[in-house]
Amino acid sequence: MDYSLQCIECGKELNSDEHYVCPFCGGLLEVKISLSEVEVNFRLDGNNLRVWKYASLLPVKSEPVSLNEGGTPLYRTEYIEREAGIKSVFVKHEGLNPSGSFKDRGMTVGVTKALELGKKAVACASTGNTSASMAMYAAKANLKAYVLLPAGKVALGKVAQALMHGARVIGIKGNFDDALALVRKVSEEENFYLLNSVNPFRLEGQKTIAFEIVDELGYVPDRVILPVGNAGNISAIYKGFRELRELGLIESIPKMCGIQAEGANPVFRAFLKSGKDIEAVENPETVATAIRIGNPVNARKALTAIYESKGVAVQVSDSEILEAQKKLASEEGIGVEPASAASIAGLYRMVESGEIEKDERVVCITTGNLLKDPETVIKVCGEPVEVEANIESIKKAL
Ligand code: AN7
């Protein structure tokens, strides 16, 4: 397949896969697929959903390192439709990927690329899910994995995964943004293949969320809503829709709507000013630790996606996030982690503000699994009651 890497800042094109930032200006790179030359060998017929169904639009040359990622369920949420008064609301549950988050779509491509480039080790900074996913795919590919985490600020399930899959996990006394700056330096010095969302190949895998939404629904929704942290996913999904349109497979692009937590809201703030550049939030804080990010590297790409698609950025409070998490779990049977619930909290905010029309067809993306963050669940729901082991006590407790 034909593709190049293009700098999103200076526009220069590179023909080597080695870079993840522009060697001329330091800007982020984006994979530019030669769409006029691609032979699309899949049909958007709802069958065989998985990341590698779309291999003809993915920039790899070798056998993929795969754990059967993608093909996640798209649930119709009738309770939420009724309560929000919206014609159709679907939830695409990315928490049902192999490691329990959407990151697997990116890692299958990113780790395959690491092998193509002959790398011996991969690395990332992470609020948790990236590290869990990377560790898993590195294990499968027999690569060393190095992880930098903000100490004490990563949900337990994610740390457990990274450790058990064999990554070297290092907590730093700083936040995610500090960890990312450090891992970028260390990776350069140690020749680790960096798998944060500055890596353009990883994002290519994530664009398959857009392909699958159209594939499964059979139409293009009016709006796609998802949480925004480092802002890679919203950029990737928008790119996916753009490619389908350029190929003539769809005619419209959904309004891309990015949701941030109030305490970690730089993209939302830039959006309020109609700006393209963010001002970093120095000390980001939210219960949704996955998106506790103050200086998202892909913010410019994300804002472009939002503006070009006529979408919006929205902020939600921690209590709205936890309420939405509970609603999804208890009314719809969909178990997600707090960051994921931000998409539903955002939907409700948009209903309140009048941003959404009643007759819209909406897809919310829930990015990570409930099991990732058991500690927050116990804080919200409390511990189970404990009683004597006899029928009477149990009946009293029912
Ligand atoms: C559940 O794992 O950044 O806007 O290091 O785990 O593409 O960053 C996680 C991000 C949303 C935000 N939902 O996605 C990491 C990390 C969940 C996440 C996001 C993350 P981006």
Tab-separated table of C-alpha atoms and ligand atoms in Angstrom:
chain	number	residue	atom	x	y	z
A	1	MET	CA	0.000	0.000	0.000
A	2	ASP	CA	1.140	3.489	-0.804
A	3	TYR	CA	1.432	6.133	1.867
A	4	SER	CA	3.742	8.826	3.171
A	5	LEU	CA	4.119	10.734	6.399
A	6	GLN	CA	3.134	14.372	6.233
A	7	CYS	CA	3.893	17.083	8.781
A	8	ILE	CA	0.668	18.712	9.958
A	9	GLU	CA	2.547	21.992	10.527
A	10	CYS	CA	4.937	22.566	7.590
A	11	GLY	CA	3.345	20.120	5.161
A	12	LYS	CA	6.611	18.378	4.201
A	13	GLU	CA	6.260	14.758	3.145
A	14	LEU	CA	8.595	12.006	4.323
A	15	ASN	CA	9.069	8.579	2.839
A	16	SER	CA	10.670	6.917	5.840
A	17	ASP	CA	8.633	5.273	8.608
A	18	GLU	CA	11.345	6.066	11.158
A	19	HIS	CA	10.035	9.443	12.282
A	20	TYR	CA	7.181	10.400	14.513
A	21	VAL	CA	7.843	14.091	14.553
A	22	CYS	CA	8.887	16.232	11.604
A	23	PRO	CA	12.703	16.367	11.322
A	24	PHE	CA	12.380	19.851	9.796
A	25	CYS	CA	10.049	21.685	12.174
A	26	GLY	CA	9.213	19.272	15.023
A	27	GLY	CA	5.510	19.167	14.101
A	28	LEU	CA	3.355	16.057	14.433
A	29	LEU	CA	3.150	13.717	11.477
A	30	GLU	CA	0.069	12.204	9.917
A	31	VAL	CA	-0.052	9.162	7.652
A	32	LYS	CA	-1.239	10.176	4.224
A	33	ILE	CA	-2.704	7.166	2.456
A	34	SER	CA	-2.652	7.431	-1.351
A	35	LEU	CA	-6.385	6.958	-1.553
A	36	SER	CA	-6.520	7.221	-5.331
A	37	GLU	CA	-4.263	4.181	-5.602
A	38	VAL	CA	-5.734	2.038	-2.828
A	39	GLU	CA	-7.639	-1.041	-3.796
A	40	VAL	CA	-10.361	-1.199	-1.158
A	41	ASN	CA	-10.951	-4.900	-0.567
A	42	PHE	CA	-13.623	-4.732	2.132
A	43	ARG	CA	-17.333	-4.022	2.041
A	44	LEU	CA	-19.192	-1.991	4.627
A	45	ASP	CA	-21.729	-4.778	5.005
A	46	GLY	CA	-21.649	-5.296	8.776
A	47	ASN	CA	-19.770	-8.596	8.551
A	48	ASN	CA	-16.482	-9.720	10.081
A	49	LEU	CA	-15.928	-6.581	12.091
A	50	ARG	CA	-12.382	-6.241	13.403
A	51	VAL	CA	-9.453	-3.874	12.879
A	52	TRP	CA	-7.761	-5.907	10.161
A	53	LYS	CA	-10.873	-6.087	8.002
A	54	TYR	CA	-9.701	-2.647	6.887
A	55	ALA	CA	-6.104	-3.679	6.222
A	56	SER	CA	-6.219	-2.102	2.770
A	57	LEU	CA	-6.357	1.304	4.492
A	58	LEU	CA	-3.721	0.554	7.150
A	59	PRO	CA	-0.049	1.444	6.565
A	60	VAL	CA	1.709	-1.819	7.361
A	61	LYS	CA	3.586	-4.197	5.121
A	62	SER	CA	3.908	-7.275	7.309
A	63	GLU	CA	1.794	-9.844	9.120
A	64	PRO	CA	0.076	-7.952	11.959
A	65	VAL	CA	0.627	-8.607	15.649
A	66	SER	CA	-3.016	-9.151	16.510
A	67	LEU	CA	-5.107	-10.245	19.483
A	68	ASN	CA	-8.422	-9.967	17.593
A	69	GLU	CA	-9.020	-6.323	18.400
A	70	GLY	CA	-12.006	-4.297	17.204
A	71	GLY	CA	-15.413	-5.670	16.323
A	72	THR	CA	-16.773	-4.118	19.513
A	73	PRO	CA	-20.531	-4.075	20.117
A	74	LEU	CA	-22.697	-1.122	19.222
A	75	TYR	CA	-25.565	-1.034	21.706
A	76	ARG	CA	-28.804	0.830	21.248
A	77	THR	CA	-29.501	2.597	24.552
A	78	GLU	CA	-33.252	2.901	24.856
A	79	TYR	CA	-33.331	4.229	28.400
A	80	ILE	CA	-30.964	7.049	27.506
A	81	GLU	CA	-32.836	7.786	24.283
A	82	ARG	CA	-36.050	8.146	26.246
A	83	GLU	CA	-34.574	10.203	29.050
A	84	ALA	CA	-32.570	12.489	26.788
A	85	GLY	CA	-35.384	12.717	24.256
A	86	ILE	CA	-33.137	11.890	21.295
A	87	LYS	CA	-34.248	9.757	18.360
A	88	SER	CA	-31.371	7.350	18.415
A	89	VAL	CA	-28.412	6.914	20.736
A	90	PHE	CA	-25.944	4.092	20.262
A	91	VAL	CA	-22.983	3.299	22.480
A	92	LYS	CA	-19.925	1.775	20.880
A	93	HIS	CA	-18.305	-0.106	23.726
A	94	GLU	CA	-14.587	-0.018	23.118
A	95	GLY	CA	-14.101	-1.353	26.643
A	96	LEU	CA	-14.688	-4.802	25.152
A	97	ASN	CA	-11.407	-4.876	23.264
A	98	PRO	CA	-8.792	-7.464	24.373
A	99	SER	CA	-7.125	-5.258	26.992
A	100	GLY	CA	-10.361	-3.459	27.814
A	101	SER	CA	-9.882	-0.204	25.913
A	102	PHE	CA	-9.807	1.329	22.418
A	103	LYS	CA	-6.017	1.567	22.648
A	104	ASP	CA	-5.747	-1.989	21.291
A	105	ARG	CA	-6.794	-0.795	17.846
A	106	GLY	CA	-3.781	1.475	17.800
A	107	MET	CA	-1.357	-0.916	19.448
A	108	THR	CA	-1.927	-3.718	16.967
A	109	VAL	CA	-0.738	-1.342	14.237
A	110	GLY	CA	1.926	0.410	16.331
A	111	VAL	CA	3.551	-2.766	17.611
A	112	THR	CA	3.485	-4.288	14.124
A	113	LYS	CA	5.310	-1.169	12.936
A	114	ALA	CA	7.855	-1.532	15.756
A	115	LEU	CA	8.713	-5.003	14.444
A	116	GLU	CA	8.880	-3.754	10.851
A	117	LEU	CA	11.392	-1.148	11.964
A	118	GLY	CA	13.464	-3.772	13.780
A	119	LYS	CA	12.944	-2.211	17.219
A	120	LYS	CA	13.697	-4.271	20.307
A	121	ALA	CA	11.706	-2.234	22.812
A	122	VAL	CA	8.594	-0.081	22.972
A	123	ALA	CA	7.759	2.660	25.448
A	124	CYS	CA	4.985	4.994	26.524
A	125	ALA	CA	3.832	7.422	29.154
A	126	SER	CA	0.329	6.643	30.248
A	127	THR	CA	-2.673	7.448	32.370
A	128	GLY	CA	-3.085	3.669	32.323
A	129	ASN	CA	-4.849	2.212	29.315
A	130	THR	CA	-2.072	2.878	26.821
A	131	SER	CA	0.358	1.067	29.091
A	132	ALA	CA	-1.950	-1.936	29.610
A	133	SER	CA	-2.484	-2.296	25.897
A	134	MET	CA	1.122	-1.726	24.928
A	135	ALA	CA	2.341	-4.258	27.488
A	136	MET	CA	-0.083	-6.842	26.103
A	137	TYR	CA	0.928	-6.406	22.464
A	138	ALA	CA	4.612	-6.180	23.363
A	139	ALA	CA	4.221	-9.519	25.147
A	140	LYS	CA	2.659	-11.023	22.035
A	141	ALA	CA	5.430	-9.586	19.838
A	142	ASN	CA	8.206	-10.522	22.245
A	143	LEU	CA	9.375	-6.931	22.643
A	144	LYS	CA	10.557	-5.246	25.820
A	145	ALA	CA	8.076	-2.700	27.191
A	146	TYR	CA	8.802	0.400	29.290
A	147	VAL	CA	6.072	2.443	30.935
A	148	LEU	CA	6.138	5.802	32.751
A	149	LEU	CA	3.087	6.521	34.898
A	150	PRO	CA	2.047	9.441	37.102
A	151	ALA	CA	2.575	7.718	40.470
A	152	GLY	CA	-0.584	7.150	42.486
A	153	LYS	CA	-2.862	8.486	39.754
A	154	VAL	CA	-3.482	5.420	37.618
A	155	ALA	CA	-6.465	3.102	38.137
A	156	LEU	CA	-5.465	-0.193	39.719
A	157	GLY	CA	-6.700	-2.525	36.971
A	158	LYS	CA	-4.516	-0.810	34.388
A	159	VAL	CA	-1.348	-0.985	36.482
A	160	ALA	CA	-2.098	-4.646	37.160
A	161	GLN	CA	-2.317	-5.366	33.436
A	162	ALA	CA	0.917	-3.567	32.569
A	163	LEU	CA	2.743	-5.435	35.318
A	164	MET	CA	1.349	-8.877	34.543
A	165	HIS	CA	2.037	-8.581	30.819
A	166	GLY	CA	5.637	-7.981	31.728
A	167	ALA	CA	6.304	-4.283	31.242
A	168	ARG	CA	8.871	-2.439	33.307
A	169	VAL	CA	6.554	0.022	35.069
A	170	ILE	CA	8.005	3.196	36.571
A	171	GLY	CA	5.934	5.688	38.536
A	172	ILE	CA	7.164	9.271	38.414
A	173	LYS	CA	6.464	12.033	40.899
A	174	GLY	CA	4.675	14.163	38.348
A	175	ASN	CA	1.612	14.130	36.108
A	176	PHE	CA	1.003	12.534	32.699
A	177	ASP	CA	2.278	15.562	30.813
A	178	ASP	CA	5.603	15.351	32.687
A	179	ALA	CA	5.774	11.610	32.010
A	180	LEU	CA	5.201	12.112	28.290
A	181	ALA	CA	7.912	14.763	28.002
A	182	LEU	CA	10.325	12.417	29.807
A	183	VAL	CA	9.494	9.272	27.838
A	184	ARG	CA	9.954	11.159	24.560
A	185	LYS	CA	13.509	12.028	25.641
A	186	VAL	CA	14.347	8.609	27.042
A	187	SER	CA	13.000	6.840	23.952
A	188	GLU	CA	15.179	8.924	21.704
A	189	GLU	CA	18.275	8.229	23.770
A	190	GLU	CA	17.598	4.504	24.235
A	191	ASN	CA	16.116	3.749	20.774
A	192	PHE	CA	12.753	2.690	22.223
A	193	TYR	CA	9.825	2.826	19.827
A	194	LEU	CA	7.463	5.411	21.297
A	195	LEU	CA	3.819	4.344	21.259
A	196	ASN	CA	2.019	7.374	22.606
A	197	SER	CA	-0.407	9.086	20.283
A	198	VAL	CA	2.372	11.246	18.859
A	199	ASN	CA	3.016	8.051	16.913
A	200	PRO	CA	1.085	8.431	13.644
A	201	PHE	CA	0.900	4.682	12.979
A	202	ARG	CA	-0.864	3.985	16.254
A	203	LEU	CA	-3.536	6.521	15.380
A	204	GLU	CA	-4.111	4.777	12.054
A	205	GLY	CA	-5.401	1.752	13.937
A	206	GLN	CA	-7.783	3.905	15.932
A	207	LYS	CA	-9.383	5.371	12.803
A	208	THR	CA	-11.031	1.970	12.320
A	209	ILE	CA	-13.592	3.043	14.949
A	210	ALA	CA	-15.052	5.307	12.258
A	211	PHE	CA	-15.054	2.479	9.708
A	212	GLU	CA	-16.802	0.127	12.113
A	213	ILE	CA	-19.474	2.646	13.082
A	214	VAL	CA	-20.508	3.034	9.435
A	215	ASP	CA	-20.061	-0.683	8.792
A	216	GLU	CA	-22.311	-1.659	11.705
A	217	LEU	CA	-24.967	1.039	11.421
A	218	GLY	CA	-25.174	1.027	7.649
A	219	TYR	CA	-25.315	4.831	7.679
A	220	VAL	CA	-23.325	7.815	8.898
A	221	PRO	CA	-24.562	9.109	12.272
A	222	ASP	CA	-25.192	12.826	12.745
A	223	ARG	CA	-22.882	13.072	15.718
A	224	VAL	CA	-20.098	11.112	17.405
A	225	ILE	CA	-19.339	11.920	21.056
A	226	LEU	CA	-16.226	10.784	22.892
A	227	PRO	CA	-13.943	11.678	25.805
A	228	VAL	CA	-10.807	13.668	25.057
A	229	GLY	CA	-7.539	13.363	26.942
A	230	ASN	CA	-4.404	13.509	24.854
A	231	ALA	CA	-6.776	14.128	21.926
A	232	GLY	CA	-5.465	11.377	19.667
A	233	ASN	CA	-8.643	9.351	19.362
A	234	ILE	CA	-10.936	12.125	18.189
A	235	SER	CA	-8.331	13.099	15.587
A	236	ALA	CA	-7.965	9.492	14.427
A	237	ILE	CA	-11.698	8.858	14.146
A	238	TYR	CA	-12.207	12.070	12.203
A	239	LYS	CA	-9.441	10.985	9.818
A	240	GLY	CA	-11.254	7.676	9.338
A	241	PHE	CA	-14.477	9.394	8.320
A	242	ARG	CA	-12.572	11.747	6.014
A	243	GLU	CA	-10.948	8.824	4.233
A	244	LEU	CA	-14.281	7.071	3.710
A	245	ARG	CA	-15.669	10.257	2.222
A	246	GLU	CA	-12.675	10.769	-0.019
A	247	LEU	CA	-13.074	7.200	-1.252
A	248	GLY	CA	-16.705	7.929	-2.083
A	249	LEU	CA	-17.957	5.328	0.404
A	250	ILE	CA	-19.894	7.897	2.460
A	251	GLU	CA	-21.171	11.391	1.743
A	252	SER	CA	-21.198	13.139	5.103
A	253	ILE	CA	-19.087	13.299	8.251
A	254	PRO	CA	-20.583	13.292	11.749
A	255	LYS	CA	-20.185	16.268	14.035
A	256	MET	CA	-17.191	15.279	16.144
A	257	CYS	CA	-17.833	16.200	19.786
A	258	GLY	CA	-15.033	16.031	22.346
A	259	ILE	CA	-15.796	15.858	26.064
A	260	GLN	CA	-13.337	16.879	28.765
A	261	ALA	CA	-13.509	16.925	32.550
A	262	GLU	CA	-13.786	20.397	34.087
A	263	GLY	CA	-10.460	19.981	35.872
A	264	ALA	CA	-8.593	18.966	32.707
A	265	ASN	CA	-10.211	21.036	29.974
A	266	PRO	CA	-7.644	22.755	27.715
A	267	VAL	CA	-9.357	21.722	24.467
A	268	PHE	CA	-12.721	22.954	25.744
A	269	ARG	CA	-11.153	26.285	26.703
A	270	ALA	CA	-9.548	26.746	23.300
A	271	PHE	CA	-12.882	25.902	21.678
A	272	LEU	CA	-14.646	28.622	23.720
A	273	LYS	CA	-12.262	31.147	22.175
A	274	SER	CA	-12.555	29.586	18.707
A	275	GLY	CA	-8.816	29.092	18.989
A	276	LYS	CA	-6.565	26.498	17.439
A	277	ASP	CA	-3.969	26.516	20.189
A	278	ILE	CA	-4.444	25.452	23.767
A	279	GLU	CA	-3.160	26.887	26.990
A	280	ALA	CA	-1.982	23.976	29.100
A	281	VAL	CA	-3.773	23.296	32.395
A	282	GLU	CA	-0.926	23.185	34.928
A	283	ASN	CA	-2.375	20.828	37.533
A	284	PRO	CA	-5.109	18.779	35.861
A	285	GLU	CA	-7.427	16.941	38.251
A	286	THR	CA	-10.433	14.700	37.717
A	287	VAL	CA	-11.917	11.443	38.979
A	288	ALA	CA	-11.609	10.264	35.365
A	289	THR	CA	-7.872	9.644	35.695
A	290	ALA	CA	-7.631	8.348	32.111
A	291	ILE	CA	-8.204	11.886	30.851
A	292	ARG	CA	-6.319	13.710	33.582
A	293	ILE	CA	-4.172	15.470	30.987
A	294	GLY	CA	-3.359	19.184	30.929
A	295	ASN	CA	-1.323	19.543	27.759
A	296	PRO	CA	-2.692	17.218	25.065
A	297	VAL	CA	-0.206	16.741	22.240
A	298	ASN	CA	-2.857	16.234	19.582
A	299	ALA	CA	-4.909	19.270	20.567
A	300	ARG	CA	-4.425	21.048	17.229
A	301	LYS	CA	-5.523	17.988	15.280
A	302	ALA	CA	-8.512	17.552	17.582
A	303	LEU	CA	-9.617	21.167	17.270
A	304	THR	CA	-9.354	20.889	13.490
A	305	ALA	CA	-11.574	17.794	13.627
A	306	ILE	CA	-14.111	19.629	15.789
A	307	TYR	CA	-14.195	22.808	13.699
A	308	GLU	CA	-14.216	21.138	10.287
A	309	SER	CA	-16.984	18.714	11.238
A	310	LYS	CA	-19.031	21.490	12.915
A	311	GLY	CA	-18.834	19.635	16.207
A	312	VAL	CA	-18.227	21.058	19.673
A	313	ALA	CA	-16.033	20.662	22.732
A	314	VAL	CA	-17.903	20.305	26.011
A	315	GLN	CA	-16.811	20.087	29.635
A	316	VAL	CA	-18.499	18.028	32.343
A	317	SER	CA	-18.058	17.834	36.106
A	318	ASP	CA	-16.803	14.798	37.995
A	319	SER	CA	-20.223	14.264	39.533
A	320	GLU	CA	-21.854	14.283	36.092
A	321	ILE	CA	-19.282	11.720	34.973
A	322	LEU	CA	-19.982	9.406	37.898
A	323	GLU	CA	-23.730	9.772	37.455
A	324	ALA	CA	-23.440	8.850	33.773
A	325	GLN	CA	-21.223	5.878	34.643
A	326	LYS	CA	-23.888	4.617	37.031
A	327	LYS	CA	-26.670	5.189	34.537
A	328	LEU	CA	-24.880	3.207	31.825
A	329	ALA	CA	-24.191	0.360	34.227
A	330	SER	CA	-27.529	0.178	36.010
A	331	GLU	CA	-29.965	1.142	33.234
A	332	GLU	CA	-28.241	-0.166	30.124
A	333	GLY	CA	-26.017	-2.963	31.404
A	334	ILE	CA	-22.924	-1.300	29.982
A	335	GLY	CA	-19.957	-1.255	32.349
A	336	VAL	CA	-17.468	1.520	31.659
A	337	GLU	CA	-14.730	3.380	33.473
A	338	PRO	CA	-15.277	7.032	34.484
A	339	ALA	CA	-13.504	8.657	31.501
A	340	SER	CA	-15.746	6.722	29.128
A	341	ALA	CA	-18.870	7.915	30.872
A	342	ALA	CA	-17.826	11.478	30.020
A	343	SER	CA	-19.292	10.880	26.557
A	344	ILE	CA	-22.759	10.225	28.032
A	345	ALA	CA	-22.415	13.109	30.495
A	346	GLY	CA	-21.503	15.252	27.477
A	347	LEU	CA	-24.577	14.060	25.595
A	348	TYR	CA	-26.797	15.195	28.456
A	349	ARG	CA	-25.038	18.577	28.588
A	350	MET	CA	-25.634	19.031	24.861
A	351	VAL	CA	-29.293	18.181	25.284
A	352	GLU	CA	-29.552	20.768	28.060
A	353	SER	CA	-27.817	23.471	26.033
A	354	GLY	CA	-29.932	22.755	22.969
A	355	GLU	CA	-26.889	21.784	20.910
A	356	ILE	CA	-28.441	18.439	19.897
A	357	GLU	CA	-31.623	18.258	17.810
A	358	LYS	CA	-34.256	15.743	18.907
A	359	ASP	CA	-34.209	13.832	15.631
A	360	GLU	CA	-30.446	13.228	15.598
A	361	ARG	CA	-28.773	9.862	15.370
A	362	VAL	CA	-25.922	9.847	17.854
A	363	VAL	CA	-23.076	7.464	18.621
A	364	CYS	CA	-21.287	7.779	21.979
A	365	ILE	CA	-17.978	5.992	22.329
A	366	THR	CA	-17.200	4.380	25.661
A	367	THR	CA	-13.465	3.970	25.610
A	368	GLY	CA	-12.654	1.733	28.584
A	369	ASN	CA	-14.041	-1.100	30.704
A	370	LEU	CA	-15.620	-0.849	34.164
A	371	LEU	CA	-13.085	-3.333	35.562
A	372	LYS	CA	-10.223	-0.933	34.939
A	373	ASP	CA	-11.024	1.193	37.959
A	374	PRO	CA	-12.544	-0.873	40.780
A	375	GLU	CA	-11.435	1.578	43.452
A	376	THR	CA	-13.612	4.387	42.128
A	377	VAL	CA	-16.548	1.992	41.920
A	378	ILE	CA	-16.203	1.057	45.593
A	379	LYS	CA	-15.950	4.738	46.534
A	380	VAL	CA	-19.190	5.426	44.686
A	381	CYS	CA	-21.175	2.266	45.476
A	382	GLY	CA	-19.685	1.346	48.849
A	383	GLU	CA	-18.593	-2.123	49.966
A	384	PRO	CA	-21.078	-5.012	49.832
A	385	VAL	CA	-22.977	-5.515	53.112
A	386	GLU	CA	-21.690	-8.350	55.276
A	387	VAL	CA	-24.050	-10.556	57.337
A	388	GLU	CA	-24.016	-13.795	59.332
A	389	ALA	CA	-24.130	-16.963	57.232
A	390	ASN	CA	-27.784	-17.863	57.825
A	391	ILE	CA	-31.044	-17.442	55.923
A	392	GLU	CA	-32.588	-15.022	58.425
A	393	SER	CA	-29.734	-12.537	58.215
A	394	ILE	CA	-29.703	-12.803	54.453
A	395	LYS	CA	-33.442	-12.193	54.215
A	396	LYS	CA	-33.082	-9.112	56.412
A	397	ALA	CA	-30.356	-7.809	54.160
A	398	LEU	CA	-32.200	-8.412	50.861
B	1	AN7	C1	-10.611	5.258	28.799
B	1	AN7	O1	-3.696	5.613	28.540
B	1	AN7	O2	-3.955	8.837	27.442
B	1	AN7	O3	-7.954	11.711	23.755
B	1	AN7	O4	-2.166	7.144	28.496
B	1	AN7	O5	-7.834	5.700	28.630
B	1	AN7	O6	-6.965	9.750	22.569
B	1	AN7	O7	-5.982	10.553	24.702
B	1	AN7	C2	-5.708	7.345	27.852
B	1	AN7	C3	-6.705	8.050	27.276
B	1	AN7	C4	-10.355	8.309	26.800
B	1	AN7	C5	-8.580	9.756	25.956
B	1	AN7	N1	-10.825	7.261	27.471
B	1	AN7	O8	-8.169	9.426	24.653
B	1	AN7	C6	-3.339	6.761	28.318
B	1	AN7	C7	-4.313	7.741	27.832
B	1	AN7	C8	-10.005	6.394	28.084
B	1	AN7	C9	-8.622	6.591	28.011
B	1	AN7	C10	-8.999	8.557	26.718
B	1	AN7	C11	-8.108	7.716	27.343
B	1	AN7	P1	-7.201	10.403	23.858
